[in-house]
Short mmCIF file of C-alpha atoms and ligand atoms in Angstrom, two decimals:
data_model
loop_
_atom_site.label_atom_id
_atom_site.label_comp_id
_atom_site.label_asym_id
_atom_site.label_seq_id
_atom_site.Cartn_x
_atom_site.Cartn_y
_atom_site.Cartn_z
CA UNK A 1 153.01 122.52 96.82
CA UNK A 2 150.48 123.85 94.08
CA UNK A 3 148.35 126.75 96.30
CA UNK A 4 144.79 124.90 95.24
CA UNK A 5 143.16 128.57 94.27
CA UNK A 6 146.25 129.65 91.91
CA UNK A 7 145.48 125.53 90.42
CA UNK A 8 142.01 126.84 89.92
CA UNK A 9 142.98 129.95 88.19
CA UNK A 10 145.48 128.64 85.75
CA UNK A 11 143.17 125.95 84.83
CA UNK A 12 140.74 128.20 84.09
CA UNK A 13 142.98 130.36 82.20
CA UNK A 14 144.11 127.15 80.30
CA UNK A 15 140.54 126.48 79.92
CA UNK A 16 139.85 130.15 78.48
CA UNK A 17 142.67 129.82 75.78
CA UNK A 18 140.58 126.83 74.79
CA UNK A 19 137.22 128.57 73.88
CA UNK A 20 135.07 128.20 76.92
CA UNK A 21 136.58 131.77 78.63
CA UNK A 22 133.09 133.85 78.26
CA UNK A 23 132.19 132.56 82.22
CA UNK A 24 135.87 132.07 83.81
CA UNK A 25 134.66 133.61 86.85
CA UNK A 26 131.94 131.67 87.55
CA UNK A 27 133.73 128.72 86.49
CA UNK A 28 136.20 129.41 88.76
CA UNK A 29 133.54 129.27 91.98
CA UNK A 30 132.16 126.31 90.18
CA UNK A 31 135.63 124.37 90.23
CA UNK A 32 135.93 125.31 93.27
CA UNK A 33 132.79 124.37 94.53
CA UNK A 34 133.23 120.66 93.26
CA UNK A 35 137.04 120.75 94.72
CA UNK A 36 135.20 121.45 97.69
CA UNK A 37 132.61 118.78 97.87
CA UNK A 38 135.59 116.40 96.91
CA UNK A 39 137.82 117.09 98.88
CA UNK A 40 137.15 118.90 102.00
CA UNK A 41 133.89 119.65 104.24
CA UNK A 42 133.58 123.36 103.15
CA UNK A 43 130.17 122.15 101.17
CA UNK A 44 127.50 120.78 103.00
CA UNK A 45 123.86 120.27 101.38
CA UNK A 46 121.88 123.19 102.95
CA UNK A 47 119.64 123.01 105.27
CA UNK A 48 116.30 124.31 104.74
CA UNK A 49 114.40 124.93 108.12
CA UNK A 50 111.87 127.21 109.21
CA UNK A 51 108.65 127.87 111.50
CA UNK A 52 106.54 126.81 107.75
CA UNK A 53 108.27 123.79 107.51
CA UNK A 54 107.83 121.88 111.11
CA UNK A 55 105.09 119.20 111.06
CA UNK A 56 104.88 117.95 114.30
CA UNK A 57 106.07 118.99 118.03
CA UNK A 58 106.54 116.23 120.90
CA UNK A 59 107.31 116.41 124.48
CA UNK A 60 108.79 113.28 125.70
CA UNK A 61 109.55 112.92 129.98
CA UNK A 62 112.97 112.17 130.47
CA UNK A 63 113.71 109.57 133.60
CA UNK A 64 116.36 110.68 135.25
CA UNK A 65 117.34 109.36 138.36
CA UNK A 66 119.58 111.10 140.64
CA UNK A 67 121.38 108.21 141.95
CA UNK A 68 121.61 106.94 138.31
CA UNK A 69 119.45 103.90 136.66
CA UNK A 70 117.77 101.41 139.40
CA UNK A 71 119.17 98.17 137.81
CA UNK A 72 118.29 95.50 140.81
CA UNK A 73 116.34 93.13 141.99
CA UNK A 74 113.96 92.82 144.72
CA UNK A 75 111.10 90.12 146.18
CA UNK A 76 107.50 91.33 145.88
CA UNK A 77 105.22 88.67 147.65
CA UNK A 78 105.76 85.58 145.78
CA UNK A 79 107.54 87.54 142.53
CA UNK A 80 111.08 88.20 142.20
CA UNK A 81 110.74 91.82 140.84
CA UNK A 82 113.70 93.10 138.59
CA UNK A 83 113.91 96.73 138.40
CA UNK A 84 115.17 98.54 134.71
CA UNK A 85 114.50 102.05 134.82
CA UNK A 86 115.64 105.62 135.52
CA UNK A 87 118.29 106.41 132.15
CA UNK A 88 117.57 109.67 131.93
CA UNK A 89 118.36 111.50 128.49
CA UNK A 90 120.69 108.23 127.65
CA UNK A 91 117.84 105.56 127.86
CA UNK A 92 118.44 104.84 123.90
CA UNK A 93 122.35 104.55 124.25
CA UNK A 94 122.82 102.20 127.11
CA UNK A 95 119.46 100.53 126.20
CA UNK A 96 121.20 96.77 125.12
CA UNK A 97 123.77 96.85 128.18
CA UNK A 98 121.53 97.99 130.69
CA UNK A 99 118.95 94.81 129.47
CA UNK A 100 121.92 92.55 129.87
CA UNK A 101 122.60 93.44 133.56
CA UNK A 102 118.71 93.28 134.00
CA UNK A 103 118.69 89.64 132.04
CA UNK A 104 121.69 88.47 134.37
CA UNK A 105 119.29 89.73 137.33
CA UNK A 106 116.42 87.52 135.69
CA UNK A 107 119.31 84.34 135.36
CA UNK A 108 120.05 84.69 138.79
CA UNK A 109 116.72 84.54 140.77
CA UNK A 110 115.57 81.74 138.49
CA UNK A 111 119.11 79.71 139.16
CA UNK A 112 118.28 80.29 143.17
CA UNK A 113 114.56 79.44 143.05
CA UNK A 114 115.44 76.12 140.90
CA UNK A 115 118.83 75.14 141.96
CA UNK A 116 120.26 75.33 138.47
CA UNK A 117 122.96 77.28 137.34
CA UNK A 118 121.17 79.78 134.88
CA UNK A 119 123.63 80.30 131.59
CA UNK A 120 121.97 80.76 127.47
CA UNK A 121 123.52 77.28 126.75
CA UNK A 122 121.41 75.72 129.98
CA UNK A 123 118.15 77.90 128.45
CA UNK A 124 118.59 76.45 125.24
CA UNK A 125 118.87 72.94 126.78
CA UNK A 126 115.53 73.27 128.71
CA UNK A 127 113.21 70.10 128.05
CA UNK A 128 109.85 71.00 125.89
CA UNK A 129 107.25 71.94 128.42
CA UNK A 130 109.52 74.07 130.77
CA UNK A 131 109.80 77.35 129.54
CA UNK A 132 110.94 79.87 131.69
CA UNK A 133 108.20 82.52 132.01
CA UNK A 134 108.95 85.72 132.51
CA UNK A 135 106.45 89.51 132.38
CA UNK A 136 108.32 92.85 130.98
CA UNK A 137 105.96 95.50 131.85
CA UNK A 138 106.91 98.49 129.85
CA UNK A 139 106.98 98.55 126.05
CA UNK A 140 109.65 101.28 125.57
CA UNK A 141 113.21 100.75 124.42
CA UNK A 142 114.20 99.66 128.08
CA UNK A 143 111.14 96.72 128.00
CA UNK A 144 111.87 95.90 123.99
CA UNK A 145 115.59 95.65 124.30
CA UNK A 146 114.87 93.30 128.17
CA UNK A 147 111.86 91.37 126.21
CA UNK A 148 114.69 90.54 123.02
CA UNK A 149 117.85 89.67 125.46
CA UNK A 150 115.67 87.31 127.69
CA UNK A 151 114.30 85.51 124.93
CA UNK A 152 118.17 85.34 123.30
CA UNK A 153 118.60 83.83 126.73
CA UNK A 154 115.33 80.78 125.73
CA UNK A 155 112.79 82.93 128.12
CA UNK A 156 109.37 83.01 127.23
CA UNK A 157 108.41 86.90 127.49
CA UNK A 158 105.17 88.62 127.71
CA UNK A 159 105.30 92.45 128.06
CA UNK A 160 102.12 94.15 129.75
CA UNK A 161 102.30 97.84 129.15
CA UNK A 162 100.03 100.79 129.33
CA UNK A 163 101.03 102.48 125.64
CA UNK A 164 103.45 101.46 122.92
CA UNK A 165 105.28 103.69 119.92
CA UNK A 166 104.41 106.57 119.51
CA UNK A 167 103.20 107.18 122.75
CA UNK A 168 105.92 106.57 124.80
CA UNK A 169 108.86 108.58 125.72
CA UNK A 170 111.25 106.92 123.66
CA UNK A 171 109.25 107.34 120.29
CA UNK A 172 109.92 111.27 121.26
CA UNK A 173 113.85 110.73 121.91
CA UNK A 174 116.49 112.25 119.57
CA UNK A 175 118.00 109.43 118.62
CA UNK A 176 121.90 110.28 119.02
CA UNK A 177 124.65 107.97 121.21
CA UNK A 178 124.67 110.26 124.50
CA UNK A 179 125.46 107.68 127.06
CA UNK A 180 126.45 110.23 129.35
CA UNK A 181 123.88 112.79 128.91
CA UNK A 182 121.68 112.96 131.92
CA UNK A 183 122.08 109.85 133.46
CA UNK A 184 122.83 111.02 136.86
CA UNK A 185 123.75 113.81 139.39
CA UNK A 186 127.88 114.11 138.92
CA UNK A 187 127.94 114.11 143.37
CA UNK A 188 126.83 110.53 143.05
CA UNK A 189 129.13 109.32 141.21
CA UNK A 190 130.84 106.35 142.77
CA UNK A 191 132.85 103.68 141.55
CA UNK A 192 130.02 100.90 141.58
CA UNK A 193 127.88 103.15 139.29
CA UNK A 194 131.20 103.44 137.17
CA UNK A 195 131.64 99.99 136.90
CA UNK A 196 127.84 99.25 136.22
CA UNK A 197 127.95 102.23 133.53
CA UNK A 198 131.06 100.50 132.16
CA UNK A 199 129.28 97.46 131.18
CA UNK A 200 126.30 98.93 129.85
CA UNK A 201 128.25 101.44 127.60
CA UNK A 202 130.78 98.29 126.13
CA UNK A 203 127.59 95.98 125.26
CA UNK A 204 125.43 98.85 124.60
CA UNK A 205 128.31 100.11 121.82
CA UNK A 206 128.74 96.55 120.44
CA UNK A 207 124.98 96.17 120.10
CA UNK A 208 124.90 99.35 118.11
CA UNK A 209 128.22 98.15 115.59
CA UNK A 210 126.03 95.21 114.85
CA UNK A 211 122.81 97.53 113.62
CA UNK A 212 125.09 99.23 110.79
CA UNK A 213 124.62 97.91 107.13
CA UNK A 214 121.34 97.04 108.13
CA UNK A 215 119.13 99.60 106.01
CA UNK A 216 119.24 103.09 107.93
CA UNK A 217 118.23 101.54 111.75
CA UNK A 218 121.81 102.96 112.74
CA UNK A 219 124.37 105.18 111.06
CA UNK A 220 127.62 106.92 111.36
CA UNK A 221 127.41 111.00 111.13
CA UNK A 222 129.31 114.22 111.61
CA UNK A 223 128.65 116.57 114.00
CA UNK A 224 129.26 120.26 113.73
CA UNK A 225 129.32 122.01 116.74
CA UNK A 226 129.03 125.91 115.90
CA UNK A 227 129.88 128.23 118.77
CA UNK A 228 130.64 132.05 119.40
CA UNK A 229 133.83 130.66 121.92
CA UNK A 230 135.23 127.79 123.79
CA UNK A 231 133.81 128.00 126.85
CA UNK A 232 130.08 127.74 125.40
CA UNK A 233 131.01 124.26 124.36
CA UNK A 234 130.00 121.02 126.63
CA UNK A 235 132.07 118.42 127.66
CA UNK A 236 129.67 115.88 128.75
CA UNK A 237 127.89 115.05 131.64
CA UNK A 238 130.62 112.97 133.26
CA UNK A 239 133.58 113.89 135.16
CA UNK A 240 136.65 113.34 132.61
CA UNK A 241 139.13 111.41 134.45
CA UNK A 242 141.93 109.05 133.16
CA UNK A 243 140.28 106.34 134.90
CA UNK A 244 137.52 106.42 132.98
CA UNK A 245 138.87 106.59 129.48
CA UNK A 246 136.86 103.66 128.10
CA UNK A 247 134.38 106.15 127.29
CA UNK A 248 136.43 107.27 124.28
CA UNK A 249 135.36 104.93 121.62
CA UNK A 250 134.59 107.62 119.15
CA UNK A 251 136.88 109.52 117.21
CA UNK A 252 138.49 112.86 118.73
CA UNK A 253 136.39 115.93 118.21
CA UNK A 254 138.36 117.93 115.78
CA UNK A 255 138.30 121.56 115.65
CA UNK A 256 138.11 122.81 112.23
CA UNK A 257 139.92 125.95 110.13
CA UNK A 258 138.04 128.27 108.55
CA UNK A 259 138.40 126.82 104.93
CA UNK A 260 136.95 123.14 106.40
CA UNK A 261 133.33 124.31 107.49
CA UNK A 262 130.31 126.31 105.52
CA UNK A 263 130.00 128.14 109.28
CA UNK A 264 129.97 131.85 109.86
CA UNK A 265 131.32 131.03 113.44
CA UNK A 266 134.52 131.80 115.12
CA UNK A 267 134.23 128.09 116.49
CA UNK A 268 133.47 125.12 115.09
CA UNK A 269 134.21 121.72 116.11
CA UNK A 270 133.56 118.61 114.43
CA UNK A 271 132.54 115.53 116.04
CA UNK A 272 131.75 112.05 114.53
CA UNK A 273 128.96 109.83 116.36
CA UNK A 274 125.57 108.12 115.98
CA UNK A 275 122.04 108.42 115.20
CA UNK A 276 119.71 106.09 115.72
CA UNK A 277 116.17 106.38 112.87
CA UNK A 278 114.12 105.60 115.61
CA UNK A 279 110.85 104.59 114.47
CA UNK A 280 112.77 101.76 112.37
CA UNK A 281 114.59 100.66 115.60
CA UNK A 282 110.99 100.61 117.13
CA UNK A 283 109.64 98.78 114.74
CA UNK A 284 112.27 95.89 114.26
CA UNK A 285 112.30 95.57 117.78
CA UNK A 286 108.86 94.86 118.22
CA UNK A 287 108.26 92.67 115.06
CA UNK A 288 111.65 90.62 116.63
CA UNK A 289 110.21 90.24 119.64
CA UNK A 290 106.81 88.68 118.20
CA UNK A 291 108.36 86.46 115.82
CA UNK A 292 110.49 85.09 118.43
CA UNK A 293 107.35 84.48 120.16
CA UNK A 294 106.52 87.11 122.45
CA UNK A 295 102.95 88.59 123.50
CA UNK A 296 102.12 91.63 124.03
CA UNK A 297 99.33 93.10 125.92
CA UNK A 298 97.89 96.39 127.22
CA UNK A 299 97.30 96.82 130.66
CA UNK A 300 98.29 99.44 133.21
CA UNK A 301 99.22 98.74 136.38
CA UNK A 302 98.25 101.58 139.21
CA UNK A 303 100.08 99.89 141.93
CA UNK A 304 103.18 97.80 142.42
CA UNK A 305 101.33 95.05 144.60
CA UNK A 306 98.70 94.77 141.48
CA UNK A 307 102.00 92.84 139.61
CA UNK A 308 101.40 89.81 142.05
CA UNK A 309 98.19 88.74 139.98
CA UNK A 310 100.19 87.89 137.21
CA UNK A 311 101.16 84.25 136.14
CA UNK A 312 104.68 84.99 135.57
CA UNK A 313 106.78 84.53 138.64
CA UNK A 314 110.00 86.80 137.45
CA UNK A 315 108.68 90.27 136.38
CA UNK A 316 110.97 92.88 134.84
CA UNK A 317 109.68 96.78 135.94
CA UNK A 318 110.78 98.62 132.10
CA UNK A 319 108.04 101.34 132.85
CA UNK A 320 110.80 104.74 132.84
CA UNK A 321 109.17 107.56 134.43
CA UNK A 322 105.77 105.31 135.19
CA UNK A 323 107.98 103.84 137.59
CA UNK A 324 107.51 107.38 139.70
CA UNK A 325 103.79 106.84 140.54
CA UNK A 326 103.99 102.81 140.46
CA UNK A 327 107.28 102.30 142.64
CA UNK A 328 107.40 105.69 144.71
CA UNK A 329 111.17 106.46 144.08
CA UNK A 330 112.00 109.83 145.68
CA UNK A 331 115.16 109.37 143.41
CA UNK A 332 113.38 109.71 139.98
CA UNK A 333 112.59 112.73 138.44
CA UNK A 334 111.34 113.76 134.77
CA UNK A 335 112.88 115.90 132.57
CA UNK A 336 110.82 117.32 130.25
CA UNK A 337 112.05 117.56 126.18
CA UNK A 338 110.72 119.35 123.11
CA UNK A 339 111.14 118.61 119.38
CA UNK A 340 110.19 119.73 116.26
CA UNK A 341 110.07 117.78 113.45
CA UNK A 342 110.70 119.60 109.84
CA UNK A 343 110.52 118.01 106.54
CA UNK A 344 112.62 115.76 106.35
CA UNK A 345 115.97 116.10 103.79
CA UNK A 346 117.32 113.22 102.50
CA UNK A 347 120.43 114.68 101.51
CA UNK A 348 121.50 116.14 104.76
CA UNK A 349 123.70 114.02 106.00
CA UNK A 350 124.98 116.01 109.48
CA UNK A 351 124.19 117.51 112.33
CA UNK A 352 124.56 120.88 113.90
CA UNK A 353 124.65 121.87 117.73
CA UNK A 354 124.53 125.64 118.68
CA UNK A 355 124.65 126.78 122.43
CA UNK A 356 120.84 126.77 122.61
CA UNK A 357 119.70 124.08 119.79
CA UNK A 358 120.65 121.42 118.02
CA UNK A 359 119.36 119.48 115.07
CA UNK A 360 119.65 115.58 114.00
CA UNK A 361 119.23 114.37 110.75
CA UNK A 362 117.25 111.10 110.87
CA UNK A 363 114.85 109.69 107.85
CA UNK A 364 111.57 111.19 109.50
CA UNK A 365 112.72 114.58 109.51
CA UNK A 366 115.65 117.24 110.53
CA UNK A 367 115.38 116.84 114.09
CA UNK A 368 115.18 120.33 116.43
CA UNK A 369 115.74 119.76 120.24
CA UNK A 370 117.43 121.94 123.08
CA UNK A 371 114.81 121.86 125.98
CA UNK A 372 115.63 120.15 129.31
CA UNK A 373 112.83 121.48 132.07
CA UNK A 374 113.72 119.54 135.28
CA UNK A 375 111.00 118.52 136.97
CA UNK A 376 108.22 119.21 134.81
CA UNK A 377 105.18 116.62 133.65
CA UNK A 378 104.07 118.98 131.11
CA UNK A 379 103.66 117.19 127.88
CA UNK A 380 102.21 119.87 125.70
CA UNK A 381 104.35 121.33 123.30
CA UNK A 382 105.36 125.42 123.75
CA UNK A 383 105.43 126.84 120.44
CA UNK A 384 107.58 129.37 122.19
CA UNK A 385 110.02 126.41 122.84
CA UNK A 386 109.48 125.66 119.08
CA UNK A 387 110.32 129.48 117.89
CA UNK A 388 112.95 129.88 119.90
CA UNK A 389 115.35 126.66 118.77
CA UNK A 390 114.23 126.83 115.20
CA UNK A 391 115.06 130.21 115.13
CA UNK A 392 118.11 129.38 116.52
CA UNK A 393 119.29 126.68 114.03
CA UNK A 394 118.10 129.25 110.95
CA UNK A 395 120.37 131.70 111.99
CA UNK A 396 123.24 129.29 111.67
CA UNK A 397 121.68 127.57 108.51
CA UNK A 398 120.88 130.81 106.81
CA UNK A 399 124.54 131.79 106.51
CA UNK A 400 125.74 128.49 105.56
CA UNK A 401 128.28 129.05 102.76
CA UNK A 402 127.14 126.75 99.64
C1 FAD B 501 113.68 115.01 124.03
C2 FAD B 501 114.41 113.74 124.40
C3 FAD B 501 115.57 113.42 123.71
C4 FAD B 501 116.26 112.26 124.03
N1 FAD B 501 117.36 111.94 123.31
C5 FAD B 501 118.04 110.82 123.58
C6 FAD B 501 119.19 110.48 122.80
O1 FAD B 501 119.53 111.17 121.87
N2 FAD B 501 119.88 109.37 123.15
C7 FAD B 501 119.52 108.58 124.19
O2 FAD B 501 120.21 107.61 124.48
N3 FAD B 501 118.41 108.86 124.92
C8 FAD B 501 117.67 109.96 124.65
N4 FAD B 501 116.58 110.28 125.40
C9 FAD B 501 116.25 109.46 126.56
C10 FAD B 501 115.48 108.23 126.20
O3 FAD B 501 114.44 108.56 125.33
C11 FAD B 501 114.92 107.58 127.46
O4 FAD B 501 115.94 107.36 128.40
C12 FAD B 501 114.28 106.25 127.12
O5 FAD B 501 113.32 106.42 126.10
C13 FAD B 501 113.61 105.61 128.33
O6 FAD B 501 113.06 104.41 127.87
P1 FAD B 501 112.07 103.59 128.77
O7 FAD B 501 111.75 102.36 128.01
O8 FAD B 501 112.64 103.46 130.14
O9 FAD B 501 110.79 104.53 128.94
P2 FAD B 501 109.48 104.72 127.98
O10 FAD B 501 109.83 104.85 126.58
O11 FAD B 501 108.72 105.84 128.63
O12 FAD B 501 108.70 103.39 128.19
C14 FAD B 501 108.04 103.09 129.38
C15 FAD B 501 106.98 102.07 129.12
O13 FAD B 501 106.36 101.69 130.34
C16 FAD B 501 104.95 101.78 130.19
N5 FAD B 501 104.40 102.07 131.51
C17 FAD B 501 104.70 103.13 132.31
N6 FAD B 501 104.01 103.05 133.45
C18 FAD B 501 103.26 101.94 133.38
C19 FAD B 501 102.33 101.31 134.26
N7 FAD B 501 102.02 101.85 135.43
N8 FAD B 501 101.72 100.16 133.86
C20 FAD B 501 102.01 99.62 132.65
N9 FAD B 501 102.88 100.16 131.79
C21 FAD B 501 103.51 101.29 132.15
C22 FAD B 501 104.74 102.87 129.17
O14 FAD B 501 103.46 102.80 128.58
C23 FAD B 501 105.87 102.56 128.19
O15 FAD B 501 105.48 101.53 127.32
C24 FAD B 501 115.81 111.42 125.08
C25 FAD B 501 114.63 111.72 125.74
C26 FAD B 501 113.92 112.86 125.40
C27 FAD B 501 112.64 113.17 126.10
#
């Protein structure tokens, strides 16, 4: 096989005989560099980050519950009260499965309370006049993604919520698929939470499948995970085990040879997933749900029993770490999260994760995270915090070959 550097070289050489020999050597890095950008990953646009460059910091509260999400449903007074919360740092991933087990909840109290068997087709065949009324309080990804799968089901959906983008934890969420990431403490993990994270994570990855093409709300990106050794890299949240292999839907993480990656790292993996642009998401999701009818309306609720004024019989609780104060769960927990947002580059197309930070590319900005303070409701943003991950990504990004 034709070594692709001697290629180079002769072509140049052929080129020089032909008149244009004055720059062969910086031709030659120029071939190469197009050879690269063809044909292997070795270029990659840089990125341009520093302190100068970030625009805005947020702290968003992770809800992470212990025992894992509180998907269930309970009677409060005359309500049937369907619980949704408690998805820790994977609230955006399992978002559309975790509103079809809370929908199903929502099918089943109504089919008990009216003696009918609750399906989309019987919805659908309701006679004008009987709508099926039913409150989503919470106006996060949890209470948009509820709101849209009970009306898909012919429910008519009011959410009551106390804030709405960009107030809300999930306006200040990375945006990546991390279904795992989390989610819940690895000693509870028991085979009914498997099966319940089983069906969120299929319908939750379908749901996501059906976003691409459509503008940027979704895309496919690669991952470069840049390490000093092995054992600094993760391996998800989850206990690997054969049984649970469904969890493999993306492609293998592939470690890469020197020549593949613009890294000055010993090890570098590459990964392929998602990232969601998430003020788009936010945004269709809410237009959806009004033009499919829905009202929305701001209202906080201080206590649990103050949900039994409300017309709607059926209420869904969406409210992620709100639920703390309004529900009492010694289970829940936040976890605290900083970003910083720099300018954003619309020609980086990947992501890098370092031991300590990592960075997403999404359409409002290069995307700097890496904090995870258990137990904290501090929502001011450390500029330390800031520092210390930007500096972090530089390092790598500074010594980028290009
Ligand atoms: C830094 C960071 C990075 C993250 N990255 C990712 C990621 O890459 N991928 C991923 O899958 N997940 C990620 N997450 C997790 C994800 O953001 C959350 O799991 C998700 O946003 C939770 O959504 P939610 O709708 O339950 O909560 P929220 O977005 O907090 O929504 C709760 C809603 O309930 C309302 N509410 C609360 N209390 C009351 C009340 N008493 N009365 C009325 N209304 C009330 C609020 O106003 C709000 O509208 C990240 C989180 C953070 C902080």
């Amino acid at each position: 096989m034709v070594n692709r550097r001697s290629f180079l070289q002769k072509s140049v050489v052929a080129g020089a005989t032909l008149g244009i020999a004055s720059c062969a050597p910086s031709a030659l890095r120029l071939a190469e560099k197009q050879l690269n950008i063809q044909y292997s990953s070795r270029y990659l646009p840089k990125l341009r980050i520093s302190l100068d460059r970030v625009v805005k910091e947020t702290v968003g509260l992770r809800p992470y519950r212990t025992i894992g999400p509180r998907i269930e449903k309970e009677t409060l007074g005359s309500k049937t009260l369907v619980h949704n919360y408690g998805h820790g740092g994977s609230g955006w991933s399992l978002s559309w499965g975790s509103a079809e087990l809370a929908t199903k909840l929502v099918d089943s109290s109504w089919a008990s309370e009216n003696s009918i068997v609750s399906t989309a087709t019987d919805a659908m065949a309701l006679p004008p006049g009987s709508a099926r009324k039913v409150a989503v309080i919470g106006c996060g990804v949890i209470g948009l993604t509820t709101a849209r799968a009970l009306q898909r089901r012919g429910y008519e959906v009011t959410i009551y919520t106390k804030e709405m983008a960009p107030d809300i934890t999930s306006s200040k969420a990375t945006g990546t698929w991390s279904p795992a990431h989390r989610l819940i403490d690895s000693s509870n993990v028991n085979d009914t939470f498997f099966e319940q994270f089983k069906q969120m994570h299929q319908t939750s990855f379908l749901s996501y499948q059906n976003l691409l093409g459509l503008g940027n709300l979704v895309v496919w990106t690669d991952s470069y995970d840049v390490r000093q050794d092995e054992a600094s890299l993760a391996h998800g949240d989850l206990p690997a085990n054969e049984k649970y292999n469904f969890m493999e839907v993306l492609p293998k993480p592939k470690r890469l040879a020197d020549k593949e990656h613009p890294f000055r790292a010993p090890v570098v993996y590459r990964r392929t997933s998602m990232v969601f642009n998430i003020p788009s998401l936010l945004k269709m999701y809410t237009d959806d749900f009004l033009r499919f009818g829905g009202t929305v309306k701001i209202q906080e609720f201080k206590r649990l029993e103050n949900l039994d004024a409300l017309p709607e019989t059926c209420i869904v609780n969406c409210t992620g770490i709100g639920a703390k104060r309004l529900t009492d769960d010694p289970h829940l927990t936040p976890i605290a999260g900083q970003l910083a947002f720099v300018i954003p580059q619309q020609e980086v197309n990947y992501r890098i994760a370092t031991q300590s930070a990592y960075t997403i590319n999404r359409k409002d900005g290069i995307i700097v995270g890496g904090t995870h303070k258990m137990g904290s409701w501090e929502t001011t943003p450390s500029h330390e915090d800031t520092e210390r991950m930007v500096v972090a990504i530089k390092k790598v990004a500074d010594t980028m070959y290009t």
